[in-house]
Coordinates of C-alpha atoms in Angstrom, one line a residue:
Chain T
M29 CA -22.9 28.0 -13.8
A30 CA -24.2 24.7 -15.1
T31 CA -27.0 26.4 -17.0
T32 CA -28.0 24.9 -20.3
S33 CA -28.3 26.9 -23.4
K34 CA -32.1 26.8 -23.1
N35 CA -31.9 28.6 -19.8
M36 CA -29.7 31.2 -21.3
N37 CA -32.3 31.9 -23.9
V38 CA -35.0 32.2 -21.4
F39 CA -32.9 34.8 -19.6
Y40 CA -32.4 36.9 -22.7
R41 CA -36.0 36.6 -23.7
Q42 CA -37.1 38.1 -20.5
K43 CA -34.7 40.9 -20.8
K44 CA -35.3 42.0 -24.3
K45 CA -39.0 41.4 -24.7
S46 CA -38.8 42.0 -28.5
T47 CA -39.7 39.7 -31.4
T48 CA -36.1 39.7 -32.6
S49 CA -35.0 37.4 -29.8
T50 CA -37.4 34.6 -30.9
G51 CA -36.2 35.3 -34.4
K52 CA -32.7 34.9 -33.3
K53 CA -33.3 31.5 -31.9
S54 CA -34.8 30.2 -35.1
T55 CA -31.7 31.3 -37.1
K56 CA -29.4 29.6 -34.8
S57 CA -30.5 26.0 -35.4
P58 CA -27.2 24.7 -36.9
S59 CA -25.2 24.7 -33.6
P60 CA -21.5 25.7 -33.8
K61 CA -19.0 23.0 -32.9
H62 CA -17.2 24.7 -30.0
A63 CA -20.0 25.8 -27.8
A64 CA -19.2 27.8 -24.8
T65 CA -21.0 30.4 -26.7
F66 CA -24.6 31.6 -26.4
G67 CA -27.4 29.8 -28.1
S68 CA -25.7 26.5 -28.2
D69 CA -27.6 23.3 -28.1
I70 CA -24.9 21.3 -26.5
T71 CA -25.8 20.9 -22.8
Q72 CA -22.3 20.4 -21.5
P73 CA -19.6 22.2 -23.4
P74 CA -16.2 20.4 -23.4
A75 CA -14.6 23.2 -21.4
L76 CA -16.7 22.3 -18.4
V77 CA -16.0 18.6 -18.5
S78 CA -13.4 17.4 -16.1
H79 CA -12.5 14.2 -14.2
G80 CA -11.2 12.3 -17.3
G81 CA -14.2 12.7 -19.5
S82 CA -16.9 11.5 -17.2
L83 CA -19.6 14.2 -17.1
D84 CA -20.4 15.5 -13.7
L85 CA -24.0 15.6 -14.5
K86 CA -25.2 14.3 -11.2
D87 CA -23.5 16.9 -9.1
D88 CA -26.3 19.0 -8.0
F89 CA -29.2 16.7 -8.5
D90 CA -28.3 13.4 -6.9
E91 CA -30.3 12.9 -3.7
Q92 CA -27.9 10.3 -2.4
E93 CA -24.9 12.7 -2.8
Q94 CA -26.9 15.4 -1.0
V95 CA -27.5 13.1 1.9
L96 CA -23.9 12.2 2.1
R97 CA -22.9 15.8 1.9
Q98 CA -25.1 16.6 4.9
F99 CA -23.3 13.8 6.7
D100 CA -19.9 15.4 5.7
M101 CA -21.0 18.8 7.0
N102 CA -22.3 17.5 10.3
M103 CA -20.0 18.8 13.0
A104 CA -20.9 16.2 15.5
Y105 CA -19.0 13.6 13.7
G106 CA -15.8 15.6 13.4
P107 CA -13.9 17.0 10.5
C108 CA -14.4 15.4 7.1
V109 CA -11.2 16.4 5.3
G110 CA -8.6 13.8 4.9
I111 CA -10.7 10.8 5.9
T112 CA -13.0 8.6 3.7
R113 CA -16.7 8.8 4.4
L114 CA -16.9 5.2 5.5
D115 CA -13.9 5.6 7.9
R116 CA -15.6 8.7 9.3
W117 CA -18.8 6.8 9.8
E118 CA -17.0 3.9 11.5
R119 CA -15.1 6.3 13.7
A120 CA -18.4 7.9 14.7
Q121 CA -19.9 4.5 15.4
R122 CA -16.9 3.5 17.6
M123 CA -17.1 6.7 19.5
G124 CA -20.8 6.1 20.3
L125 CA -22.2 9.0 18.3
N126 CA -24.8 6.8 16.6
P127 CA -24.5 7.9 13.0
P128 CA -27.5 7.0 10.9
K129 CA -27.4 3.5 9.5
E130 CA -28.6 4.6 6.1
I131 CA -25.3 6.4 5.5
E132 CA -23.5 3.1 6.1
S133 CA -25.7 1.2 3.7
L134 CA -25.4 3.9 1.1
L135 CA -21.6 3.9 1.3
K136 CA -21.2 0.2 1.3
G137 CA -23.8 -0.4 -1.3
G138 CA -24.4 1.9 -4.3
K139 CA -22.2 3.9 -6.6
V140 CA -21.6 6.9 -4.4
K141 CA -18.5 8.9 -3.9
L142 CA -16.5 7.4 -1.1
E143 CA -14.4 10.6 -0.5
S144 CA -15.8 13.6 1.3
L145 CA -17.0 16.6 -0.7
F146 CA -13.7 18.4 -0.1
D147 CA -11.6 15.6 -1.5
G148 CA -9.1 17.0 -4.0
R149 CA -10.5 20.5 -3.6
V150 CA -8.7 21.6 -0.4
Chain D
M6 CA 37.2 -15.2 50.0
E7 CA 36.2 -18.1 47.8
V8 CA 36.1 -17.5 44.1
D9 CA 33.6 -20.3 43.3
S10 CA 31.0 -20.5 46.1
Q11 CA 28.7 -23.5 46.7
E12 CA 25.4 -22.0 45.5
Q13 CA 25.0 -20.2 42.3
L14 CA 23.0 -17.0 42.6
Q15 CA 19.8 -16.9 40.6
R16 CA 18.4 -13.7 39.3
K17 CA 14.8 -13.0 40.3
Q18 CA 12.3 -13.0 37.5
S19 CA 9.1 -11.1 36.9
T20 CA 6.3 -11.4 34.4
Y21 CA 6.4 -8.8 31.7
L22 CA 3.5 -7.5 29.7
S23 CA 3.9 -4.9 26.9
L24 CA 1.1 -2.3 26.5
D25 CA 2.8 -0.4 23.6
E26 CA 0.2 -1.4 21.0
N27 CA -1.5 1.9 21.3
F28 CA 1.7 3.7 20.3
E29 CA 2.6 1.8 17.2
I30 CA 1.8 3.3 13.9
Q31 CA 2.5 0.4 11.5
K32 CA -1.2 0.0 10.8
E33 CA -1.9 3.7 10.2
V34 CA -2.3 4.9 6.7
Y35 CA -1.6 8.6 5.8
R36 CA -4.4 9.9 3.6
G37 CA -3.5 13.5 3.8
Q38 CA -5.5 14.2 7.0
Q39 CA -4.8 17.2 9.1
Y40 CA -4.4 17.5 12.8
S41 CA -8.0 18.5 13.3
Q42 CA -8.8 14.8 13.4
I43 CA -6.7 14.1 16.5
Y44 CA -8.0 17.2 18.2
F45 CA -11.6 16.0 17.5
A46 CA -10.8 12.6 19.0
R47 CA -9.2 14.2 22.0
L48 CA -12.1 16.6 22.6
H49 CA -14.7 13.9 22.2
M50 CA -13.1 11.4 24.6
M51 CA -12.3 14.0 27.2
R52 CA -15.6 15.7 27.0
T53 CA -17.5 12.4 27.5
L54 CA -15.3 11.9 30.6
L55 CA -15.7 15.4 32.0
Y56 CA -19.5 15.2 31.3
S57 CA -19.7 12.3 33.6
L58 CA -17.8 14.1 36.3
V59 CA -19.9 17.3 36.2
P60 CA -22.8 16.0 38.3
N61 CA -20.4 15.5 41.2
W62 CA -18.9 19.0 40.7
K63 CA -21.8 21.4 40.0
S64 CA -24.9 19.5 39.1
H65 CA -27.3 22.5 39.1
L66 CA -25.8 24.4 36.2
P67 CA -26.7 23.9 32.5
V68 CA -24.2 22.7 30.0
C69 CA -23.9 24.6 26.7
T70 CA -21.6 24.9 23.7
V71 CA -19.5 28.0 23.0
L72 CA -21.9 29.4 20.4
E73 CA -24.9 29.0 22.8
L74 CA -23.4 31.3 25.4
K75 CA -25.6 34.2 26.4
E76 CA -24.4 37.2 28.3
G77 CA -24.8 36.8 32.0
K78 CA -26.1 33.3 31.9
E79 CA -24.1 31.0 34.2
C80 CA -23.2 27.7 32.6
I81 CA -20.6 25.1 32.1
I82 CA -18.7 24.8 28.8
F83 CA -16.3 22.1 27.6
G84 CA -13.5 22.6 25.2
T85 CA -9.9 22.5 24.3
L86 CA -7.7 25.3 25.7
Y87 CA -5.6 27.3 23.3
K88 CA -2.9 29.6 24.7
H89 CA -2.1 32.6 22.7
M90 CA 1.5 33.3 23.3
K91 CA 3.2 36.5 22.1
L92 CA 6.7 35.0 22.0
K93 CA 5.9 31.7 20.5
P94 CA 8.0 31.3 17.4
C95 CA 6.0 31.7 14.2
I96 CA 7.2 30.8 10.8
L97 CA 5.9 34.1 9.5
D98 CA 8.5 35.9 11.6
E99 CA 11.1 34.8 9.2
Y100 CA 9.3 36.6 6.4
S101 CA 8.7 39.8 8.3
K102 CA 9.7 42.8 6.5
E103 CA 10.8 44.8 9.5
R104 CA 13.7 43.5 11.3
S105 CA 12.6 43.6 14.9
V106 CA 14.9 43.8 17.8
A107 CA 13.8 40.4 19.0
P108 CA 16.5 37.8 18.2
L109 CA 15.7 34.8 16.1
I110 CA 17.5 32.6 18.7
K111 CA 14.8 31.2 20.8
P112 CA 14.8 31.6 24.5
H113 CA 14.2 28.4 26.6
N114 CA 10.8 29.6 27.7
F115 CA 8.3 31.5 25.6
M116 CA 6.0 32.8 28.3
H117 CA 4.9 36.4 28.5
Q118 CA 2.7 38.2 30.8
D119 CA 0.3 39.1 28.0
D120 CA -0.5 35.5 27.2
Y121 CA -4.1 34.6 27.3
L122 CA -6.2 31.5 27.1
V123 CA -9.0 30.7 24.7
L124 CA -11.5 27.9 24.9
E125 CA -12.5 26.2 21.7
D126 CA -15.0 23.5 20.8
E127 CA -16.6 22.5 17.4
S128 CA -18.9 25.4 17.4
G129 CA -16.6 28.3 18.2
R130 CA -14.0 29.8 20.5
V131 CA -14.2 32.3 23.3
K132 CA -11.5 34.2 25.1
L133 CA -11.2 33.4 28.8
G134 CA -11.1 36.0 31.5
G135 CA -10.9 36.0 35.2
T136 CA -8.0 35.0 37.5
K137 CA -9.0 31.4 38.2
L138 CA -7.2 30.0 35.1
S139 CA -3.6 31.0 35.1
P140 CA -2.1 31.1 31.6
S141 CA 1.3 30.2 33.1
V142 CA 0.0 26.8 34.2
Y143 CA -2.0 25.7 31.3
V144 CA -1.0 24.9 27.7
T145 CA -2.7 24.5 24.4
G146 CA -4.3 21.2 24.0
V147 CA -5.7 20.6 27.5
V148 CA -9.4 19.7 27.6
V149 CA -11.3 21.2 30.6
A150 CA -14.7 22.1 31.8
L151 CA -15.3 25.7 32.8
H152 CA -18.0 27.2 35.0
G153 CA -18.6 30.9 34.4
K154 CA -20.6 33.3 32.3
E155 CA -20.1 35.5 29.3
T156 CA -19.3 39.1 30.0
S157 CA -20.4 42.1 28.0
A158 CA -17.1 42.3 26.3
G159 CA -17.7 38.9 24.8
A160 CA -15.2 37.0 26.9
F161 CA -16.0 34.2 29.2
F162 CA -15.4 35.0 32.9
V163 CA -14.2 31.8 34.5
E164 CA -15.4 31.1 38.0
D165 CA -14.2 27.5 38.4
V166 CA -12.4 24.9 36.3
L167 CA -12.7 21.2 36.3
E168 CA -9.8 19.0 35.1
A169 CA -10.3 15.3 34.5
G170 CA -8.1 14.5 37.5
L171 CA -6.1 11.3 38.1
P172 CA -7.5 8.4 36.1
P173 CA -8.8 5.3 38.0
Q174 CA -6.1 2.9 39.1
I175 CA -6.3 -0.9 38.9
K176 CA -5.6 -2.1 42.4
R177 CA -2.5 -4.2 42.7
P178 CA -3.0 -7.5 44.5
L179 CA -1.7 -6.9 48.0
K180 CA 0.6 -9.7 49.0
S181 CA 3.9 -9.4 50.7
R182 CA 6.4 -9.7 48.0
E183 CA 10.1 -9.9 48.0
D184 CA 12.3 -7.0 47.0
K185 CA 12.6 -6.8 43.3
Y186 CA 14.3 -3.9 41.6
V187 CA 13.9 -2.1 38.3
V188 CA 16.7 0.1 37.1
F189 CA 16.1 3.2 35.0
V190 CA 18.8 5.0 33.1
S191 CA 18.6 7.6 30.4
G192 CA 20.7 10.0 28.4
L193 CA 23.7 7.6 27.9
S194 CA 24.7 9.8 24.9
I195 CA 27.2 7.4 23.6
G196 CA 29.1 9.1 20.8
R197 CA 29.3 12.4 22.6
S198 CA 32.8 13.5 23.2
S199 CA 32.2 14.1 26.9
S200 CA 30.6 10.7 27.5
N201 CA 32.7 8.4 29.7
P202 CA 32.4 4.8 28.6
L203 CA 33.8 3.6 32.0
Q204 CA 30.7 5.0 33.8
F205 CA 28.2 2.9 31.8
Q206 CA 30.5 -0.1 31.9
L207 CA 30.5 0.2 35.7
L208 CA 26.7 0.2 35.6
V209 CA 26.6 -2.8 33.4
D210 CA 29.1 -4.6 35.5
H211 CA 27.1 -3.9 38.7
I212 CA 23.8 -5.0 37.2
T213 CA 25.2 -8.2 35.7
G214 CA 26.9 -9.1 39.0
H215 CA 30.4 -8.7 37.9
L216 CA 31.2 -6.3 40.7
G217 CA 31.6 -6.8 44.4
D218 CA 31.4 -9.7 46.8
E219 CA 28.6 -12.1 47.3
E220 CA 26.4 -9.7 49.2
E221 CA 26.8 -7.1 46.4
Q222 CA 26.0 -9.8 43.9
G223 CA 23.0 -10.8 45.9
L224 CA 21.7 -7.3 45.7
A225 CA 22.3 -7.2 41.9
A226 CA 20.4 -10.5 41.6
E227 CA 17.3 -8.8 42.8
I228 CA 17.3 -6.5 39.8
V229 CA 14.7 -7.9 37.4
H230 CA 14.5 -5.3 34.7
L231 CA 16.4 -2.4 33.1
V232 CA 14.8 0.4 31.1
I233 CA 16.9 2.7 29.0
V234 CA 14.9 5.8 28.6
G235 CA 16.0 7.5 25.4
N236 CA 19.0 9.4 24.0
S237 CA 21.3 6.4 24.1
V238 CA 23.4 7.6 21.2
E239 CA 24.5 11.0 20.1
I240 CA 25.7 11.5 16.5
S241 CA 27.9 14.5 16.1
R242 CA 26.3 17.4 14.2
G243 CA 29.1 17.6 11.7
L244 CA 28.1 14.2 10.3
L245 CA 24.5 15.2 9.8
N246 CA 24.8 18.3 7.7
G247 CA 23.3 16.6 4.6
Q248 CA 26.5 16.2 2.6
N249 CA 27.8 12.9 1.3
L250 CA 30.0 11.2 3.8
A251 CA 33.5 10.0 3.1
S252 CA 34.0 6.3 4.1
K253 CA 36.1 7.5 7.1
D254 CA 33.1 9.5 8.3
Q255 CA 30.7 6.6 7.6
S256 CA 32.6 4.4 10.1
R257 CA 32.5 7.3 12.6
L258 CA 28.7 7.4 12.2
C259 CA 28.4 3.7 13.1
E260 CA 30.8 3.7 16.1
P261 CA 28.3 4.8 18.8
F262 CA 25.9 2.0 17.8
K263 CA 28.7 -0.6 17.9
E264 CA 29.7 0.6 21.3
L265 CA 26.1 0.6 22.5
D266 CA 25.5 -2.8 21.1
I267 CA 28.5 -4.3 22.8
L268 CA 27.2 -3.0 26.2
L269 CA 23.6 -4.0 25.5
T270 CA 24.7 -7.5 24.6
Q271 CA 26.3 -7.8 28.0
I272 CA 23.1 -6.6 29.7
A273 CA 20.8 -8.7 27.6
A274 CA 22.7 -11.8 28.4
S275 CA 21.9 -11.2 32.0
L276 CA 18.5 -9.6 32.4
P277 CA 15.5 -8.3 30.4
L278 CA 16.1 -4.9 29.0
D279 CA 13.8 -2.3 27.3
I280 CA 15.3 0.4 25.2
M281 CA 13.3 3.5 24.3
P282 CA 14.1 6.0 21.6
G283 CA 14.8 9.6 22.5
S284 CA 15.2 12.9 20.7
S285 CA 18.8 12.2 19.7
D286 CA 18.2 8.6 18.7
P287 CA 17.7 7.5 15.1
A288 CA 14.0 7.1 15.3
N289 CA 11.2 9.2 13.8
F290 CA 10.9 12.7 15.1
A291 CA 7.2 12.8 15.8
L292 CA 5.6 11.2 18.8
P293 CA 4.9 8.4 19.3
Q294 CA 8.4 7.4 18.4
Q295 CA 8.7 3.9 17.0
P296 CA 11.0 1.3 18.3
L297 CA 14.6 1.6 17.3
N298 CA 15.4 -0.8 14.4
R299 CA 16.7 -4.1 15.4
C300 CA 19.4 -3.9 12.7
L301 CA 21.2 -1.3 14.9
F302 CA 21.8 -4.0 17.6
P303 CA 23.0 -7.1 15.8
G304 CA 24.5 -8.6 18.9
S305 CA 21.7 -7.8 21.4
T306 CA 18.7 -8.8 19.3
T307 CA 19.8 -12.4 19.4
Y308 CA 18.7 -12.4 23.0
N309 CA 14.9 -12.6 23.6
T310 CA 15.5 -10.4 26.7
F311 CA 16.2 -7.5 24.5
R312 CA 13.2 -5.4 23.7
S313 CA 13.1 -2.3 21.5
C314 CA 10.1 -0.2 22.6
T315 CA 8.2 2.9 21.6
N316 CA 8.4 6.3 23.2
P317 CA 6.0 6.7 25.2
H318 CA 6.4 3.3 26.7
C319 CA 3.8 1.4 28.8
F320 CA 4.4 -2.0 30.3
E321 CA 3.5 -4.1 33.3
L322 CA 5.9 -6.0 35.5
D323 CA 4.2 -8.4 37.9
S324 CA 1.0 -6.4 37.3
I325 CA 2.6 -3.1 38.3
R326 CA 1.9 -0.6 35.6
F327 CA 4.8 1.5 34.3
L328 CA 4.3 4.5 32.0
G329 CA 7.0 6.9 30.8
T330 CA 8.5 9.0 28.1
S331 CA 12.0 10.0 27.0
G332 CA 11.4 13.6 28.0
Q333 CA 10.1 15.4 24.9
N334 CA 6.6 16.0 26.4
I335 CA 7.9 17.4 29.7
D336 CA 10.6 19.5 27.9
D337 CA 7.9 21.0 25.7
L338 CA 5.8 21.8 28.8
T339 CA 8.8 23.5 30.3
K340 CA 9.1 25.8 27.2
Y341 CA 5.4 26.8 27.2
S342 CA 4.4 26.9 30.9
E343 CA 6.0 27.1 34.3
A344 CA 6.0 25.0 37.5
K345 CA 8.2 24.8 40.5
D346 CA 9.8 21.6 39.4
K347 CA 9.6 18.8 36.8
L348 CA 7.5 16.6 39.1
D349 CA 4.9 19.3 39.0
F350 CA 4.7 19.0 35.2
L351 CA 4.4 15.2 35.5
E352 CA 1.6 15.6 38.0
R353 CA -0.2 18.0 35.7
T354 CA -0.1 15.6 32.8
L355 CA -1.6 13.0 35.0
R356 CA -4.3 15.3 36.2
W357 CA -5.1 16.3 32.6
R358 CA -5.0 12.6 31.7
H359 CA -2.9 13.4 28.7
L360 CA 0.8 12.5 28.2
A361 CA 1.6 15.3 25.8
P362 CA -1.1 18.0 25.6
T363 CA 1.1 20.3 23.5
A364 CA 1.2 17.7 20.7
P365 CA 0.5 18.4 17.9
N366 CA 0.7 22.2 18.5
T367 CA 4.3 22.5 19.4
L368 CA 5.4 18.9 19.7
G369 CA 5.7 16.7 16.6
C370 CA 2.9 14.1 16.5
Y371 CA 1.5 11.6 14.0
P372 CA -1.9 12.8 12.6
F373 CA -4.1 10.1 14.0
T374 CA -7.6 10.1 12.7
D375 CA -9.6 7.9 15.0
R376 CA -8.0 8.2 18.4
D377 CA -5.5 10.1 20.5
P378 CA -3.0 7.5 21.9
F379 CA -1.7 9.9 24.5
L380 CA -4.8 9.9 26.6
I381 CA -4.2 8.1 29.9
D382 CA -7.1 5.8 30.7
S383 CA -5.7 3.9 33.6
C384 CA -3.4 5.4 36.3
P385 CA 0.0 3.9 36.2
D386 CA 1.8 2.8 39.4
V387 CA 5.1 4.3 38.2
Y388 CA 5.3 7.3 35.9
F389 CA 8.7 8.3 34.7
V390 CA 10.3 10.8 32.4
G391 CA 13.9 10.6 31.1
N392 CA 16.6 13.0 30.2
Q393 CA 16.1 15.5 32.9
E394 CA 18.6 17.7 34.7
K395 CA 18.5 15.9 38.1
Y396 CA 17.0 13.0 39.9
E397 CA 13.7 13.8 41.5
T398 CA 11.0 11.6 42.8
C399 CA 7.8 11.8 44.8
L400 CA 4.7 9.8 45.7
L401 CA 1.5 11.2 44.4
K402 CA -1.7 10.3 46.1
G403 CA -5.0 10.6 44.3
L404 CA -8.5 11.3 45.6
E405 CA -9.7 7.8 44.9
G406 CA -6.8 6.1 46.6
Q407 CA -4.5 6.1 43.6
L408 CA -0.8 5.9 44.4
V409 CA 1.7 6.9 41.8
R410 CA 5.5 7.0 42.0
L411 CA 6.7 9.9 39.9
I412 CA 10.3 9.7 38.8
C413 CA 12.5 12.2 36.9
I414 CA 15.5 10.3 35.5
P415 CA 18.6 12.4 35.0
R416 CA 21.0 12.2 32.1
F417 CA 23.5 9.6 32.8
C418 CA 26.2 11.1 30.6
E419 CA 26.2 14.3 32.7
T420 CA 25.4 13.0 36.2
G421 CA 26.3 9.3 36.3
V422 CA 23.1 8.7 38.2
A423 CA 20.7 5.8 37.5
V424 CA 17.4 5.3 39.4
V425 CA 16.5 2.1 41.2
L426 CA 12.9 1.3 42.1
N427 CA 11.8 -1.4 44.5
M428 CA 8.6 -3.0 43.2
R429 CA 7.5 -4.2 46.6
N430 CA 6.9 -0.7 48.1
L431 CA 7.5 1.6 45.2
E432 CA 10.5 3.2 46.9
C433 CA 13.2 4.8 44.8
H434 CA 16.8 5.5 45.3
A435 CA 19.7 6.8 43.1
L436 CA 22.6 4.7 42.0
T437 CA 25.6 7.0 41.3
F438 CA 28.7 5.9 39.4
G439 CA 31.7 8.0 39.6
T440 CA 35.0 7.5 37.9
Q441 CA 37.1 10.2 39.5
I442 CA 39.7 8.7 41.7
S443 CA 40.2 11.3 44.3
S444 CA 43.7 11.6 45.7

């Protein structure tokens, strides 16, 4: 659902295959203000922005977050709901499950989400 | 008979070590976790343990998870048992559109012949078949290893079961000791209309040496510790219906505590005393119950011999390990399984190495994230449960030389019986107090 307007145009272009679609794009250059509509140039319409205004742009693309999500989903370390990632890592460490050290350094170091991927959603 | 004799009797002493740290929840923070965390901790700890026991049991069979089961392949699986019970009360029954004939008043035991067991691990669950595992013996929450194979119906046919068995016991230093006694009493239920204050006063007087002649007092001087195992007070239901209390009722609310405090002060002045909370005491509902607040006992807490303890309670006296609960765990087992007597339930919890396997399924429990505090790592020397119908005791012998004294402590309010244990040889006897003067 996080498709940009450019992607939407590509989609329509394939479907219609007529010259009018390219013409349509050229006439739409002044973009409307509220843009959950087609042909908009704004990449993230306001309706899709949550979490107090900070844009969730990194959601699908951040490699670090993907690694951490794999850690969340790994059954060997137990359920991930209701426990912070670092606590879960430390619990796995205490139980002798040898969780990968990179996860610990990621969690203690950079700007990653400390809560599991289901936090606030379940 | 001389009133003041030459020598003063000295009470014997013993070294006390509290091991209740595991049951305290002050450091725990609730972050919205669910009970899956405590089940994971339990499964992990028990599975590691059972895995180490499998080579001595059946070393030739492969181990696999529930999802890896193949039809006809004989293997060993580990997991938590879940017992599906037809009669187990379900919150959805209250919303059921059809009014069934079954009454909403719960029976004292929810077993049914159609109950079946399911084994569950992180990967999946499988229904258990065969006659080796009897659903009447097991309850939800026990972790076991099973040997068997998957049938064509998709169930797992159990050929053999491995329980953890009694935990290892730390050997007590064998030296000839003198007789030292520990007294257990439970279910005082002060505040109940049928409780007789004279009975408990008699007990207090006996223990503190105010009764009897020198010989009697000499016996009392050998009592080194008293443990009050739960349900010390009972507040009448009428005062707890959620309405604002009139000042007259407020003083009625406090009366049982004042009475208890007076009696406990007499005891604390004389010997060390542990008091555990029970189901009717003003402590939290979920296990592990936290110690009763010291404000309830203004007189007794001035003595350092007074200790308010958790339920379950674990302590050592002269390096003899005691472990016990106020009865909620055994009462819950009684509701969801059957045995020939309460000592059988006690023995089962030791063999399963878990104090309260039905927690958190049917027994209230704090949602721990990183551990299960009810796992029994080290076999106690004395294992007791309070608030039972009658006094029962037996000596349990383990395969590795463990020796445990199992004690069921009866409700003092109803029976007038306290239990006395001799620490030298772990022998037990009952101390009965009666106030009927027969003509």
